[in-house]
Short mmCIF file of C-alpha atoms and ligand atoms in Angstrom, two decimals:
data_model
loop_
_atom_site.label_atom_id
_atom_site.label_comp_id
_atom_site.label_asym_id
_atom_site.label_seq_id
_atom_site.Cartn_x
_atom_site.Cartn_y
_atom_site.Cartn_z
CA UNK L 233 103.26 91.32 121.72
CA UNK L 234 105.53 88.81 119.98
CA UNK L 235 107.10 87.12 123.70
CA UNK L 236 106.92 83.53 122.94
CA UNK L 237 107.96 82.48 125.77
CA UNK L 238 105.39 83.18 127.92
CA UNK L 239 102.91 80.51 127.91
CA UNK L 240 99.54 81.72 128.60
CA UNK L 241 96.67 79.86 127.36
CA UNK L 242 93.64 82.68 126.32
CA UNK L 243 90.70 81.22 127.88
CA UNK L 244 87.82 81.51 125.16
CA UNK L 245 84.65 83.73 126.49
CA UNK L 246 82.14 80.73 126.32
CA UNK L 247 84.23 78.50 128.98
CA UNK L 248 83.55 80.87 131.38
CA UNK L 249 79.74 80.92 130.39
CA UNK L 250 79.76 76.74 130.74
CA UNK L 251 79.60 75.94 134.01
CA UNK L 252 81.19 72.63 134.96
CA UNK L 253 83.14 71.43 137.98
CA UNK L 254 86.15 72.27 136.94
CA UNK L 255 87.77 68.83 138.58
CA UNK L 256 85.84 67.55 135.81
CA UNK L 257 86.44 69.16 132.50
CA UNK L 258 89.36 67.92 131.05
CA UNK L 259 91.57 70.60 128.94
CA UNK L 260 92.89 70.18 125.66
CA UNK L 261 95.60 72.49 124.12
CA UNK L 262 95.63 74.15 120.98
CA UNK L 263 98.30 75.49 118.93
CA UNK L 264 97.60 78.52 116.90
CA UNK L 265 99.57 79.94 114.66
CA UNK L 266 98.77 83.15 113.80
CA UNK L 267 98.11 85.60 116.66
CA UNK L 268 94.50 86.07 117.73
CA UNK L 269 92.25 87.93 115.73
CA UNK L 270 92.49 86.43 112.37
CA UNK L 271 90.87 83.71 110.57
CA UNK L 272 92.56 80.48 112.45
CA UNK L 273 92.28 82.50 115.44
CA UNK L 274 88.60 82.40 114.79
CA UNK L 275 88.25 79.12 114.17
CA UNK L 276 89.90 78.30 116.97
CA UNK L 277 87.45 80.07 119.20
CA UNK L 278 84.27 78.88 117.42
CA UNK L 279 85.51 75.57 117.82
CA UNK L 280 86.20 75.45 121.08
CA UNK L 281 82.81 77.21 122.45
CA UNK L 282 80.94 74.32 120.45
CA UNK L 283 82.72 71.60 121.65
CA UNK L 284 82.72 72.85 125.29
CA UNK L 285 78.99 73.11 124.54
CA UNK L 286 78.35 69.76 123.21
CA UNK L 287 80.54 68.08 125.88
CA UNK L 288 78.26 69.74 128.42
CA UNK L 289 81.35 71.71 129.67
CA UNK L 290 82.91 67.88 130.42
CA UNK L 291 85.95 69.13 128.29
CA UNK L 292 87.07 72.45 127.21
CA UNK L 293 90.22 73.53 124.74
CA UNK L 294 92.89 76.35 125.52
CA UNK L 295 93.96 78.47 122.49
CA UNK L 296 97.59 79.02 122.62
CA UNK L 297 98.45 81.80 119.47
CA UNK L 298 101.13 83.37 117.41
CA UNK L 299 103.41 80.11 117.69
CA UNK L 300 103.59 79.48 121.40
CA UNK L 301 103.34 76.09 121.66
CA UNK L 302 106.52 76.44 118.56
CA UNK L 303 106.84 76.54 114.48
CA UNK L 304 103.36 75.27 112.92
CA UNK L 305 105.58 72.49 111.72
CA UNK L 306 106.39 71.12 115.25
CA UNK L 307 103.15 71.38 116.31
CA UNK L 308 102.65 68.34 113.90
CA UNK L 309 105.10 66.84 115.05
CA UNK L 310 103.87 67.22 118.65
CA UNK L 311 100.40 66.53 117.55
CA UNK L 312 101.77 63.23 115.76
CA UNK L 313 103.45 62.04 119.03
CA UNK L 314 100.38 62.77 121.24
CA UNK L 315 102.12 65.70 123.03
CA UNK L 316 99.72 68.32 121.88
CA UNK L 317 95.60 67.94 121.14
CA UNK L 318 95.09 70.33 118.27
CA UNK L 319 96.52 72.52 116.12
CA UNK L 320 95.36 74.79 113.37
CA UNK L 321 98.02 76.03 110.73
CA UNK L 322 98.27 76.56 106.87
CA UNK L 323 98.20 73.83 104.65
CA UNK L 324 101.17 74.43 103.40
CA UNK L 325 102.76 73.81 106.42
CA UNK L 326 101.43 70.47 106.46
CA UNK L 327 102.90 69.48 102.92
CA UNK L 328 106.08 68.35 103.97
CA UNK L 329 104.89 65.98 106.01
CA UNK L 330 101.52 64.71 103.66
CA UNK L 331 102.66 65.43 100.18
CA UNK L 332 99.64 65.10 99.02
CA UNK L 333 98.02 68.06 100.08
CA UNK L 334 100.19 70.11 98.26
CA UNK L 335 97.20 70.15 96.11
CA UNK L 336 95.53 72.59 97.59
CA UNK L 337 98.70 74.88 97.29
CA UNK L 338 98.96 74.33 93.16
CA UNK L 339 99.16 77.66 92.08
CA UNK L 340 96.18 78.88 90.52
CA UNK L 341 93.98 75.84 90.77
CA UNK L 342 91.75 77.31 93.42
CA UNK L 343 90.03 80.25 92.04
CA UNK L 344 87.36 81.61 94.29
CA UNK L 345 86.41 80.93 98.43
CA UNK L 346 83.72 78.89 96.82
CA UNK L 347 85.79 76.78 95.12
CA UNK L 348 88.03 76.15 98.21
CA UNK L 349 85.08 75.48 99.72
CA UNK L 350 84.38 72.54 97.21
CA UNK L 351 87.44 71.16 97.52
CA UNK L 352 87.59 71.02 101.01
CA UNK L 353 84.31 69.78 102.00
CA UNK L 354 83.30 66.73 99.30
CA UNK L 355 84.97 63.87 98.48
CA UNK L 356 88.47 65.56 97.71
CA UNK L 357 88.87 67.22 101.45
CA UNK L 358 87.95 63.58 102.45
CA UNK L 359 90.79 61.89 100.95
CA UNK L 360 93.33 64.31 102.15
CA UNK L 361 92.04 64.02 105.49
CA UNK L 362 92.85 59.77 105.45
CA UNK L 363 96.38 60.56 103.60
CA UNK L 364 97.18 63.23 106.80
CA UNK L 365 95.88 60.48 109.03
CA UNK L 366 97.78 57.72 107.51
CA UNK L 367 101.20 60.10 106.98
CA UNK L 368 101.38 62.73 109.44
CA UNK L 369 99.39 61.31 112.50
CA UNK L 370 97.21 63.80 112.43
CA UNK L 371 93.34 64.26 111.54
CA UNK L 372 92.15 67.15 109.96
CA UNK L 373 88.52 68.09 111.61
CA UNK L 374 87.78 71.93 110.32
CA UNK L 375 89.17 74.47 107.75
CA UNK L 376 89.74 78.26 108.25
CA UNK L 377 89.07 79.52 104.82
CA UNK L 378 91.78 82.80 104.73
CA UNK L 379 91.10 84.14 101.31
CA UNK L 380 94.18 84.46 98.67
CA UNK L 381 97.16 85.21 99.89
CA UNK L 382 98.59 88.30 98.60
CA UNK L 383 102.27 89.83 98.16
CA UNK L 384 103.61 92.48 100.61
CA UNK L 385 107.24 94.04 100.67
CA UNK L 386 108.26 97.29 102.32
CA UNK L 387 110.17 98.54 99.30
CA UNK L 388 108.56 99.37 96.14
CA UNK L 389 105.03 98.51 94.55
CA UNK L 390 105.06 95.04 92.63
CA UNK L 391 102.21 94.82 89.47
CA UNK L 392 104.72 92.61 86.99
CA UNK L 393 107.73 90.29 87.41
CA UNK L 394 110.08 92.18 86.65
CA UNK L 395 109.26 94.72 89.94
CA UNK L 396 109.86 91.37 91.53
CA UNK L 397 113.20 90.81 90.44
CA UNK L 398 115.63 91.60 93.45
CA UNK L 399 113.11 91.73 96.16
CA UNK L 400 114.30 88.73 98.98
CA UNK L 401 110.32 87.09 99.72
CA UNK L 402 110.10 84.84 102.64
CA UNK L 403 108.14 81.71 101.96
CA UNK L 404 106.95 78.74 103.77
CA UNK L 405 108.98 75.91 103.97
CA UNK L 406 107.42 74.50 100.78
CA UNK L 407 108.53 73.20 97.67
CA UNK L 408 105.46 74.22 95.76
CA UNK L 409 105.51 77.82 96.65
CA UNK L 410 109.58 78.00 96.50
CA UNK L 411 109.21 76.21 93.10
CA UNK L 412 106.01 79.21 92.40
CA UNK L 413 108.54 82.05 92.94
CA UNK L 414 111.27 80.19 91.33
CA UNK L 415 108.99 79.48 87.80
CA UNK L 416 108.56 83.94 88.54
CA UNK L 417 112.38 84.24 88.22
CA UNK L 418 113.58 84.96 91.63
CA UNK L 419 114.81 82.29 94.08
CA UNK L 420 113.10 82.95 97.48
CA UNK L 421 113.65 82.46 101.27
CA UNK L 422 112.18 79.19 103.59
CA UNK L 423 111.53 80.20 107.19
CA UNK L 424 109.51 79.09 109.27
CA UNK L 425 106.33 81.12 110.10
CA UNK L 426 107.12 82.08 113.80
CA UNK L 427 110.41 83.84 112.58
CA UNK L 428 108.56 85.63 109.72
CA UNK L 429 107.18 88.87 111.95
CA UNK L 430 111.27 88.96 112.93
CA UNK L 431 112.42 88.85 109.62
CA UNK L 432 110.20 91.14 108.12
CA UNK L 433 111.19 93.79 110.96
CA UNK L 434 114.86 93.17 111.12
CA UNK L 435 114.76 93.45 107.01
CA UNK L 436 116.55 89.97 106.70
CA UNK L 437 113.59 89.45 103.89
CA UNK L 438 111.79 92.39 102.23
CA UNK L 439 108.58 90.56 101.82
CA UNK L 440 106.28 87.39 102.03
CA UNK L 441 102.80 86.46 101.21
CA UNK L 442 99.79 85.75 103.06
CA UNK L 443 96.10 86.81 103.14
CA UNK L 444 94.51 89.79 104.20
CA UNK L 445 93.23 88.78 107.12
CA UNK L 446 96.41 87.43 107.93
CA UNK L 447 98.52 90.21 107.53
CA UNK L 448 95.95 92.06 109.70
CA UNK L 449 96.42 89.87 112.25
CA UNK L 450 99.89 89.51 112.37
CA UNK L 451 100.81 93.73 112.39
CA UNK L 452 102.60 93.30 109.49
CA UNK L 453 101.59 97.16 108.20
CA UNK L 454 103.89 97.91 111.23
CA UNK L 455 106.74 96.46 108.84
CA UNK L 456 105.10 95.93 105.66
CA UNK L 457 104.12 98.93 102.81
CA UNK L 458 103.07 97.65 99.58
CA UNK L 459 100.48 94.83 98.65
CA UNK L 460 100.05 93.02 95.52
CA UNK L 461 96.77 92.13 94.91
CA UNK L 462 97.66 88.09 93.22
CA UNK L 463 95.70 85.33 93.64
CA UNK L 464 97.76 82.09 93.17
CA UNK L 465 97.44 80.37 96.28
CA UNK L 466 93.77 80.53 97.91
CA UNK L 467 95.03 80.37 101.84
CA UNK L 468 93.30 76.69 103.25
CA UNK L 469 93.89 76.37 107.21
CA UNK L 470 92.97 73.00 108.76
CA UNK L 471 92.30 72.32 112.45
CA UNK L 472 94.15 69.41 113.29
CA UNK L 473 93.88 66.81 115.77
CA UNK L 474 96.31 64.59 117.13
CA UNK L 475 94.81 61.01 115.71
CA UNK L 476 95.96 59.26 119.11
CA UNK L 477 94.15 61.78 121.15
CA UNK L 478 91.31 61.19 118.91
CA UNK L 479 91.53 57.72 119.44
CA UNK L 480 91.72 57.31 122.94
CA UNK L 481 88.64 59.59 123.40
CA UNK L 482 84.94 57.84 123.76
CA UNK L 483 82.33 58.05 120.69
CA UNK L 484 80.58 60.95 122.10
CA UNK L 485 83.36 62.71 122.89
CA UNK L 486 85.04 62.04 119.01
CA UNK L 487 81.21 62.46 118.03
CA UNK L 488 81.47 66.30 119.65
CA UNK L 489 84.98 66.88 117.74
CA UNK L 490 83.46 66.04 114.40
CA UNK L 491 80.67 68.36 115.04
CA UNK L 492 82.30 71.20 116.15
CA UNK L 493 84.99 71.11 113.59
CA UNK L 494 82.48 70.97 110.88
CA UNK L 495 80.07 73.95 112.30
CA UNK L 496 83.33 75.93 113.12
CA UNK L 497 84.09 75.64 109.42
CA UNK L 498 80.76 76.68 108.26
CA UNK L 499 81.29 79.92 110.33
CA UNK L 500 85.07 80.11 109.26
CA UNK L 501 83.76 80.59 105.27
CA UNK L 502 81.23 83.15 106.31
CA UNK L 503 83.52 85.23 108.56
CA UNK L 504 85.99 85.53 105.73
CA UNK L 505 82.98 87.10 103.38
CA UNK L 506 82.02 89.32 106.00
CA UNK L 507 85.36 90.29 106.93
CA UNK L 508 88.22 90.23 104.27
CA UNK L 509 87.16 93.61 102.25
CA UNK L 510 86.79 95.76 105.69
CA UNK L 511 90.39 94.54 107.01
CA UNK L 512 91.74 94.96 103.22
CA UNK L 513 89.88 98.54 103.66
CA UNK L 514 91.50 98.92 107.02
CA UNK L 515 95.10 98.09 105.89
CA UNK L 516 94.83 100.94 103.27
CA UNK L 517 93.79 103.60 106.28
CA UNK L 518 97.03 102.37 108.04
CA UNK L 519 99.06 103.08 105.11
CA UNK L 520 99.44 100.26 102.83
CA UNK L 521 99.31 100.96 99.43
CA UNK L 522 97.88 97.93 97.65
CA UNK L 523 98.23 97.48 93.88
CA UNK L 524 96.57 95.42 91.20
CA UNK L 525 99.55 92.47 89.13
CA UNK L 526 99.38 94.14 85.73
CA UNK L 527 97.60 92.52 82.68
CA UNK L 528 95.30 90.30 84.95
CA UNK L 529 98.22 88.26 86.11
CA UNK L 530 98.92 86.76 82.78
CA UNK L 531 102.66 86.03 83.01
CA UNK L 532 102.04 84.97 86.66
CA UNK L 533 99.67 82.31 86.04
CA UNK L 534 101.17 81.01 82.86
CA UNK L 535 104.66 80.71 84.28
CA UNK L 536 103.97 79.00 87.33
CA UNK L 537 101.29 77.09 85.99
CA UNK L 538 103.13 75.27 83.07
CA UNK L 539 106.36 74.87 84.90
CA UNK L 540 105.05 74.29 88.50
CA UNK L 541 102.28 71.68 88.12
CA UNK L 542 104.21 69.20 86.46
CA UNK L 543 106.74 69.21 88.71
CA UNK L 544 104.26 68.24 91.24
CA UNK L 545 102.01 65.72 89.70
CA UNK L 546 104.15 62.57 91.62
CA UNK L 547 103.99 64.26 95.43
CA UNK L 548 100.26 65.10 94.93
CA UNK L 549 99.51 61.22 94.15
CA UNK L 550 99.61 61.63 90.16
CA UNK L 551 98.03 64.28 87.35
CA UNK L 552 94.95 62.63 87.99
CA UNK L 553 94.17 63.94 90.93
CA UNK L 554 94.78 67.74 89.71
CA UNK L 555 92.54 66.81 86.77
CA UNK L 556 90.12 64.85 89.49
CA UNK L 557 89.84 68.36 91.09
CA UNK L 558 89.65 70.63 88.00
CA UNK L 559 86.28 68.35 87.43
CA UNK L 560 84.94 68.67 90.81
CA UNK L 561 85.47 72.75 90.26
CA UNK L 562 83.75 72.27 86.87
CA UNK L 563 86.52 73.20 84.48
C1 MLT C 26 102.82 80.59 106.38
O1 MLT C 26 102.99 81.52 105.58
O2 MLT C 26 103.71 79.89 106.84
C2 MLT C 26 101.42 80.34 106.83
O3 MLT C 26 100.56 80.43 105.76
C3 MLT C 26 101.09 81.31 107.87
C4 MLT C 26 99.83 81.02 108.61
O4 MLT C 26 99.68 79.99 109.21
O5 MLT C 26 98.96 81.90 108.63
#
């Protein structure tokens, strides 16, 4: 299930429904993430179908999941240098290398799917997109919206911070959500995502956090018992493509990319409404037992808000642009 090694690309239904000389369509590759069947995964698949579609089968993408094609991080590094098409990953993964997306990953600030939404899509979402351009060589086209991601550990049920206290979490490789757990009194573990399914298993860490849909995805109620219900980080998932493959391609063909990514993302935001409370229903049937932070999150939010944002106010371009987004989201 987890053999990395084995590159395989999973052709997506509609490129066998296309039909197109196949001397003609030129193949992209995609990097995945997560393994199929989640939220990036469908993305991934939407995405490719429409572009396929709008290329007139001229050009189709292989999906390549669950870290084949390496860490999410090297992907945009490979993406950057031209040696991969597109990827799609978390956000936070992409920090380290744009700082200034970290805003999306400020604990707390994004409180609903719609309010992701809002962030992503208007004038916000378009200014992050130039600063991954102009940093990281890549250009985000579409966003898998994930839902929140919530706490799991295999050892005892978490509802306040002091059930937290002793459990090793695995987090990304990302000073905002290292700095989150830090502000909650325990000092967590970086690794990279592809090592996380391994390190859950082998116990090296007790727990991580992701979204529902996520864990779903990933089997981690094979390894994984409780569930913590927070919301601090609303799980953002861009499709990336490398901005020199971009480039090199003709109008149309950037014209098709644009299109699909932004249809793909409509889809992406209803999927997760339609989907996220049957797989959190689902991971209950399998045995998780999922539990509610106690007194609505209170000592959560005000620790790692008040000691986390101001940390962060220089990488994400200043305080004005976390107050620039409270007033897009109305506060
Ligand atoms: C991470 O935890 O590193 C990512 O959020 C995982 C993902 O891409 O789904």
């Amino acid at each position: 299930k987890f053999s990395k090694n084995v590159l395989m690309p999973l052709v997506t239904a509609a490129s066998l429904l296309v039909s197109a000389p196949a001397a003609l369509a030129e193949t992209f590759k995609m990097a995945v993430g997560d393994a199929a069947g989640g939220t990036q995964w469908e993305l991934g698949t939407t995405f490719a179908k429409l572009f396929q579609q709008k290329t007139g089968g001229k050009h189709k993408v292989d999906l390549f999941p669950n870290g084949q094609l390496g860490s999410e991080e090297d992907t945009i590094n490979n993406a950057a240098m031209g040696t991969l098409d597109f990827s799609i990953l978390a956000v936070n993964n992409i920090t380290p290398f744009s700082p200034t997306v970290g805003l999306l990953t400020m604990p707390y600030l994004i409180q609903s799917a719609d309010e992701a939404k809002k962030l992503t899509q208007g004038e916000v979402g378009k200014e992050l997109t130039d600063n991954t351009v102009r940093d990281a060589g890549v250009r985000i086209v579409g966003w898998a919206y994930s839902g929140f991601r919530v706490l799991t550990n295999s050892k005892r049920p978490v509802k306040t911070l002091e059930d937290l206290k002793g459990l090793v979490i695995r987090v990304p490789k990302n000073e905002i959500m290292i700095s989150s757990y830090q502000a909650w009194g325990i000092n967590p573990t970086p690794m990279s995502w592809s090592e996380t399914f391994t390190g859950l298993q082998q116990r090296v860490v007790d727990g991580q956090d992701n979204p529902y849909i996520t864990v779903s995805a990933m089997k981690f109620y094979e390894v994984q018992k409780y569930i913590t219900n927070i919301r601090y980080i609303f799980s953002l998932e861009p499709l990336v493509v490398s901005e020199s493959v971009f480039k090199s391609q003709k109008p149309d063909v950037q014209k098709a990319i644009l299109e699909a990514g932004q249809e793909a993302t409509e889809h992406s935001f209803k999927y997760l409404l339609e989907t996220e409370e049957k797989i959190k229903k689902d991971l209950a049937a399998r045995g998780m037992q999922i539990t509610d932070p106690a007194d609505g999150e209170k000592a959560w939010i005000a620790k790692a808000t008040t000691t986390v944002w101001p940390k962060y106010y220089k990488s994400i371009g200043g305080k004005e642009k976390l107050d620039r987004a409270q007033k897009v989201l109305g506060r």
